[in-house]
């Protein structure tokens, strides 16, 4: 299995709802990421998990809560979102086999989130 | 700090035309360089990569050469197809698992 999967593909939620995004990879990668992408922009990094521990939080509002239950699975819990949080949410993973600045990231297809 | 500068789009071409999308970078040390492609409604796919100076990455007819002397990693294809219409991102890996992306270049190919 050489891909990153994400569910759901689309999600519409109200500002008072609680929902979760799920990401899975079975490539044995040890780093996993959440990105947010607005239209016509590059992805913006939100969180990085390295060896199942949160290593980077890019000052993301607490209404976004990441979780890494095991090395293959990454969740993003959403609560009390705002309409401006509507975006494409991308998950990625990286093998981290090489020290330094050589490791590519493999992206999932994304979840299109709309907050009403 | 490190940065990536990518040519503005959109780039509009007829089928079978030659494509160049410029990418220049500023970086300390000698990181890898990547091109990612994002087709409409999809996530990013790694298109090609180069891990050291003078390396040429290639995939699906696309090529890019890591040029240290000009700090460039331009993407080229000899004959584009309608199916190549997408957004292309140049990317530079950082320490601590981060990627710096260029702003993206939208390519539109017409029959």
mmCIF file of C-alpha atoms in Angstrom:
data_model
loop_
_atom_site.group_PDB
_atom_site.id
_atom_site.type_symbol
_atom_site.label_atom_id
_atom_site.label_comp_id
_atom_site.label_asym_id
_atom_site.label_seq_id
_atom_site.Cartn_x
_atom_site.Cartn_y
_atom_site.Cartn_z
ATOM 1 C CA UNK A 1 0.000 0.000 0.000
ATOM 2 C CA UNK A 2 1.670 3.175 -1.190
ATOM 3 C CA UNK A 3 -0.898 5.825 -0.529
ATOM 4 C CA UNK A 4 -2.283 8.150 2.098
ATOM 5 C CA UNK A 5 -6.052 7.929 2.520
ATOM 6 C CA UNK A 6 -8.345 10.557 4.011
ATOM 7 C CA UNK A 7 -11.974 10.447 5.069
ATOM 8 C CA UNK A 8 -14.405 11.958 4.546
ATOM 9 C CA UNK A 9 -13.857 13.461 1.104
ATOM 10 C CA UNK A 10 -16.320 16.267 1.791
ATOM 11 C CA UNK A 11 -17.672 17.621 5.086
ATOM 12 C CA UNK A 12 -20.227 20.330 5.793
ATOM 13 C CA UNK A 13 -20.625 21.403 9.393
ATOM 14 C CA UNK A 14 -22.202 24.128 11.437
ATOM 15 C CA UNK A 15 -20.274 26.348 13.812
ATOM 16 C CA UNK A 16 -21.512 24.435 16.867
ATOM 17 C CA UNK A 17 -20.783 20.954 15.524
ATOM 18 C CA UNK A 18 -17.995 18.588 16.501
ATOM 19 C CA UNK A 19 -16.495 16.485 13.732
ATOM 20 C CA UNK A 20 -13.281 14.613 12.991
ATOM 21 C CA UNK A 21 -11.093 14.131 9.944
ATOM 22 C CA UNK A 22 -9.202 10.873 9.552
ATOM 23 C CA UNK A 23 -5.946 10.068 7.790
ATOM 24 C CA UNK A 24 -4.271 6.686 7.354
ATOM 25 C CA UNK A 25 -1.035 5.425 5.835
ATOM 26 C CA UNK A 26 0.449 1.928 5.752
ATOM 27 C CA UNK A 27 3.878 2.758 4.344
ATOM 28 C CA UNK A 28 5.629 2.636 7.708
ATOM 29 C CA UNK A 29 6.242 6.379 7.612
ATOM 30 C CA UNK A 30 7.191 7.893 10.967
ATOM 31 C CA UNK A 31 6.144 11.496 10.387
ATOM 32 C CA UNK A 32 2.587 12.669 9.646
ATOM 33 C CA UNK A 33 1.287 16.134 8.917
ATOM 34 C CA UNK A 34 -1.878 18.227 8.714
ATOM 35 C CA UNK A 35 -2.055 21.096 6.236
ATOM 36 C CA UNK A 36 -4.739 23.637 5.422
ATOM 37 C CA UNK A 37 -5.066 24.849 1.836
ATOM 38 C CA UNK A 38 -7.164 27.799 0.736
ATOM 39 C CA UNK A 39 -8.087 28.299 -2.905
ATOM 40 C CA UNK A 40 -5.211 29.315 -5.173
ATOM 41 C CA UNK A 41 -2.683 29.126 -2.337
ATOM 42 C CA UNK A 42 0.001 26.611 -1.356
ATOM 43 C CA UNK A 43 -0.655 24.340 1.627
ATOM 44 C CA UNK A 44 -0.013 25.833 5.072
ATOM 45 C CA UNK A 45 1.439 23.556 7.722
ATOM 46 C CA UNK A 46 -0.695 23.097 10.839
ATOM 47 C CA UNK A 47 0.739 20.155 12.824
ATOM 48 C CA UNK A 48 3.539 17.597 12.613
ATOM 49 C CA UNK A 49 3.676 14.276 14.442
ATOM 50 C CA UNK A 50 7.025 12.555 14.581
ATOM 51 C CA UNK A 51 7.154 9.021 15.985
ATOM 52 C CA UNK A 52 3.583 9.533 17.255
ATOM 53 C CA UNK A 53 4.479 12.635 19.272
ATOM 54 C CA UNK A 54 3.368 16.153 18.401
ATOM 55 C CA UNK A 55 6.543 17.935 17.317
ATOM 56 C CA UNK A 56 5.204 21.055 15.602
ATOM 57 C CA UNK A 57 2.087 23.158 16.206
ATOM 58 C CA UNK A 58 2.119 26.191 13.946
ATOM 59 C CA UNK A 59 0.124 28.330 16.388
ATOM 60 C CA UNK A 60 -3.124 26.732 15.279
ATOM 61 C CA UNK A 61 -6.297 27.797 17.166
ATOM 62 C CA UNK A 62 -7.429 25.330 19.817
ATOM 63 C CA UNK A 63 -10.645 24.630 17.913
ATOM 64 C CA UNK A 64 -8.416 22.285 15.887
ATOM 65 C CA UNK A 65 -7.162 19.348 17.966
ATOM 66 C CA UNK A 66 -4.845 16.730 16.434
ATOM 67 C CA UNK A 67 -4.468 13.174 17.637
ATOM 68 C CA UNK A 68 -2.129 10.349 16.607
ATOM 69 C CA UNK A 69 -3.516 7.081 18.059
ATOM 70 C CA UNK A 70 -0.815 4.962 16.393
ATOM 71 C CA UNK A 71 1.903 5.199 13.772
ATOM 72 C CA UNK A 72 -0.538 4.678 10.878
ATOM 73 C CA UNK A 73 -3.405 6.904 11.911
ATOM 74 C CA UNK A 74 -3.847 10.641 12.320
ATOM 75 C CA UNK A 75 -7.025 12.459 13.316
ATOM 76 C CA UNK A 76 -8.005 16.095 13.349
ATOM 77 C CA UNK A 77 -10.846 16.933 15.729
ATOM 78 C CA UNK A 78 -12.879 20.003 14.883
ATOM 79 C CA UNK A 79 -15.046 22.002 17.270
ATOM 80 C CA UNK A 80 -16.672 25.438 17.102
ATOM 81 C CA UNK A 81 -15.162 26.262 13.745
ATOM 82 C CA UNK A 82 -15.653 29.540 11.921
ATOM 83 C CA UNK A 83 -16.680 30.044 8.284
ATOM 84 C CA UNK A 84 -13.127 31.207 7.490
ATOM 85 C CA UNK A 85 -11.918 27.715 8.419
ATOM 86 C CA UNK A 86 -13.531 26.403 5.240
ATOM 87 C CA UNK A 87 -10.692 24.960 3.164
ATOM 88 C CA UNK A 88 -9.118 21.780 1.826
ATOM 89 C CA UNK A 89 -7.432 19.872 4.660
ATOM 90 C CA UNK A 90 -4.540 17.734 3.536
ATOM 91 C CA UNK A 91 -2.769 14.979 5.381
ATOM 92 C CA UNK A 92 0.769 13.913 4.461
ATOM 93 C CA UNK A 93 3.361 11.413 5.625
ATOM 94 C CA UNK A 94 7.109 11.153 5.295
ATOM 95 C CA UNK A 95 9.522 8.248 5.743
ATOM 96 C CA UNK A 96 12.136 10.316 7.539
ATOM 97 C CA UNK A 97 14.705 7.773 6.381
ATOM 98 C CA UNK A 98 17.337 10.382 5.655
ATOM 99 C CA UNK A 99 18.742 12.844 8.141
ATOM 100 C CA UNK A 100 18.694 16.434 7.044
ATOM 101 C CA UNK A 101 16.667 18.036 4.323
ATOM 102 C CA UNK A 102 15.979 15.233 1.893
ATOM 103 C CA UNK A 103 12.683 13.664 2.826
ATOM 104 C CA UNK A 104 9.721 14.111 0.542
ATOM 105 C CA UNK A 105 6.167 14.126 1.814
ATOM 106 C CA UNK A 106 3.343 12.046 0.372
ATOM 107 C CA UNK A 107 -0.075 13.675 0.381
ATOM 108 C CA UNK A 108 -3.580 12.332 0.651
ATOM 109 C CA UNK A 109 -6.461 13.547 -1.544
ATOM 110 C CA UNK A 110 -7.757 15.907 1.127
ATOM 111 C CA UNK A 111 -11.048 16.651 2.866
ATOM 112 C CA UNK A 112 -13.025 19.583 1.487
ATOM 113 C CA UNK A 113 -14.484 21.277 4.592
ATOM 114 C CA UNK A 114 -17.300 23.819 4.489
ATOM 115 C CA UNK A 115 -18.301 25.603 7.707
ATOM 116 C CA UNK A 116 -21.736 27.218 7.615
ATOM 117 C CA UNK B 1 16.012 32.573 5.690
ATOM 118 C CA UNK B 2 15.286 29.924 3.113
ATOM 119 C CA UNK B 3 12.759 30.714 0.409
ATOM 120 C CA UNK B 4 11.324 29.590 -2.925
ATOM 121 C CA UNK B 5 10.287 31.942 -5.705
ATOM 122 C CA UNK B 6 8.078 30.636 -8.464
ATOM 123 C CA UNK B 7 6.866 32.309 -11.629
ATOM 124 C CA UNK B 8 3.392 33.754 -11.564
ATOM 125 C CA UNK B 9 0.639 32.104 -13.539
ATOM 126 C CA UNK B 10 -1.528 31.228 -15.139
ATOM 127 C CA UNK B 11 0.510 29.773 -17.965
ATOM 128 C CA UNK B 12 -1.701 29.142 -20.985
ATOM 129 C CA UNK B 13 -0.432 26.872 -23.761
ATOM 130 C CA UNK B 14 -1.709 24.964 -26.738
ATOM 131 C CA UNK B 15 -1.338 21.202 -26.785
ATOM 132 C CA UNK B 16 2.172 20.034 -27.830
ATOM 133 C CA UNK B 17 3.776 23.351 -26.861
ATOM 134 C CA UNK B 18 6.992 23.530 -24.819
ATOM 135 C CA UNK B 19 6.607 24.275 -21.122
ATOM 136 C CA UNK B 20 8.948 26.026 -18.693
ATOM 137 C CA UNK B 21 7.952 26.974 -15.156
ATOM 138 C CA UNK B 22 10.684 28.866 -13.347
ATOM 139 C CA UNK B 23 11.677 28.173 -9.756
ATOM 140 C CA UNK B 24 14.564 29.735 -7.865
ATOM 141 C CA UNK B 25 15.512 29.140 -4.279
ATOM 142 C CA UNK B 26 17.540 30.524 -1.406
ATOM 143 C CA UNK B 27 18.871 27.932 1.005
ATOM 144 C CA UNK B 28 21.673 27.226 3.406
ATOM 145 C CA UNK B 29 23.393 23.943 2.739
ATOM 146 C CA UNK B 30 22.326 21.528 0.027
ATOM 147 C CA UNK B 31 18.752 20.356 0.487
ATOM 148 C CA UNK B 32 16.733 18.271 -1.932
ATOM 149 C CA UNK B 33 14.305 20.057 -4.246
ATOM 150 C CA UNK B 34 10.853 18.876 -5.277
ATOM 151 C CA UNK B 35 8.129 19.611 -7.788
ATOM 152 C CA UNK B 36 4.593 18.718 -6.732
ATOM 153 C CA UNK B 37 1.510 18.750 -8.975
ATOM 154 C CA UNK B 38 -2.095 19.276 -7.890
ATOM 155 C CA UNK B 39 -4.816 18.297 -10.346
ATOM 156 C CA UNK B 40 -8.239 19.920 -9.948
ATOM 157 C CA UNK B 41 -10.043 18.666 -6.851
ATOM 158 C CA UNK B 42 -7.142 16.500 -5.686
ATOM 159 C CA UNK B 43 -4.260 16.483 -3.218
ATOM 160 C CA UNK B 44 -0.619 17.078 -4.076
ATOM 161 C CA UNK B 45 1.441 14.445 -5.866
ATOM 162 C CA UNK B 46 5.212 14.366 -5.930
ATOM 163 C CA UNK B 47 6.085 14.865 -9.604
ATOM 164 C CA UNK B 48 9.872 14.689 -9.417
ATOM 165 C CA UNK B 49 12.798 15.380 -7.155
ATOM 166 C CA UNK B 50 16.541 16.025 -7.146
ATOM 167 C CA UNK B 51 18.751 15.398 -4.149
ATOM 168 C CA UNK B 52 22.009 17.142 -5.087
ATOM 169 C CA UNK B 53 23.536 19.683 -7.429
ATOM 170 C CA UNK B 54 23.413 18.775 -11.148
ATOM 171 C CA UNK B 55 20.882 16.009 -10.481
ATOM 172 C CA UNK B 56 18.095 15.821 -13.024
ATOM 173 C CA UNK B 57 14.713 14.637 -11.815
ATOM 174 C CA UNK B 58 12.267 13.312 -14.397
ATOM 175 C CA UNK B 59 8.796 11.793 -14.515
ATOM 176 C CA UNK B 60 5.895 11.657 -17.014
ATOM 177 C CA UNK B 61 7.918 13.637 -19.580
ATOM 178 C CA UNK B 62 8.689 16.433 -17.097
ATOM 179 C CA UNK B 63 12.285 17.280 -16.165
ATOM 180 C CA UNK B 64 14.054 19.635 -13.774
ATOM 181 C CA UNK B 65 17.777 20.081 -13.119
ATOM 182 C CA UNK B 66 19.128 21.174 -9.732
ATOM 183 C CA UNK B 67 21.460 24.047 -10.621
ATOM 184 C CA UNK B 68 23.514 25.322 -7.704
ATOM 185 C CA UNK B 69 25.261 28.077 -9.658
ATOM 186 C CA UNK B 70 21.966 29.751 -10.591
ATOM 187 C CA UNK B 71 20.010 28.442 -7.550
ATOM 188 C CA UNK B 72 17.303 27.237 -9.894
ATOM 189 C CA UNK B 73 15.126 24.174 -10.407
ATOM 190 C CA UNK B 74 13.049 25.015 -13.488
ATOM 191 C CA UNK B 75 10.372 22.556 -14.610
ATOM 192 C CA UNK B 76 10.251 21.695 -18.333
ATOM 193 C CA UNK B 77 8.245 19.493 -20.663
ATOM 194 C CA UNK B 78 8.776 19.218 -24.377
ATOM 195 C CA UNK B 79 5.158 18.679 -25.428
ATOM 196 C CA UNK B 80 2.293 19.368 -23.029
ATOM 197 C CA UNK B 81 -1.090 17.660 -23.127
ATOM 198 C CA UNK B 82 -4.514 18.826 -21.994
ATOM 199 C CA UNK B 83 -4.219 16.334 -19.128
ATOM 200 C CA UNK B 84 -1.203 18.280 -17.774
ATOM 201 C CA UNK B 85 -3.514 21.150 -16.783
ATOM 202 C CA UNK B 86 -2.927 21.529 -13.041
ATOM 203 C CA UNK B 87 -1.164 23.656 -10.425
ATOM 204 C CA UNK B 88 2.566 23.041 -10.014
ATOM 205 C CA UNK B 89 4.430 23.764 -6.762
ATOM 206 C CA UNK B 90 8.182 23.966 -6.305
ATOM 207 C CA UNK B 91 9.185 22.911 -2.751
ATOM 208 C CA UNK B 92 12.253 23.058 -0.531
ATOM 209 C CA UNK B 93 12.533 20.804 2.547
ATOM 210 C CA UNK B 94 13.602 22.278 5.850
ATOM 211 C CA UNK B 95 14.981 20.746 8.985
ATOM 212 C CA UNK B 96 12.293 19.725 11.458
ATOM 213 C CA UNK B 97 10.079 18.209 8.784
ATOM 214 C CA UNK B 98 8.854 21.413 7.168
ATOM 215 C CA UNK B 99 8.428 22.089 3.454
ATOM 216 C CA UNK B 100 8.648 25.570 1.970
ATOM 217 C CA UNK B 101 6.325 25.812 -1.040
ATOM 218 C CA UNK B 102 6.420 28.280 -3.871
ATOM 219 C CA UNK B 103 3.206 30.173 -4.580
ATOM 220 C CA UNK B 104 2.163 27.670 -7.251
ATOM 221 C CA UNK B 105 1.797 28.092 -11.011
ATOM 222 C CA UNK B 106 -1.445 27.206 -12.725
ATOM 223 C CA UNK B 107 -1.005 25.602 -16.151
ATOM 224 C CA UNK B 108 -3.874 25.563 -18.614
ATOM 225 C CA UNK B 109 -3.440 23.565 -21.814
ATOM 226 C CA UNK B 110 -5.953 23.944 -24.628
ATOM 227 C CA UNK B 111 -6.475 21.520 -27.508
#
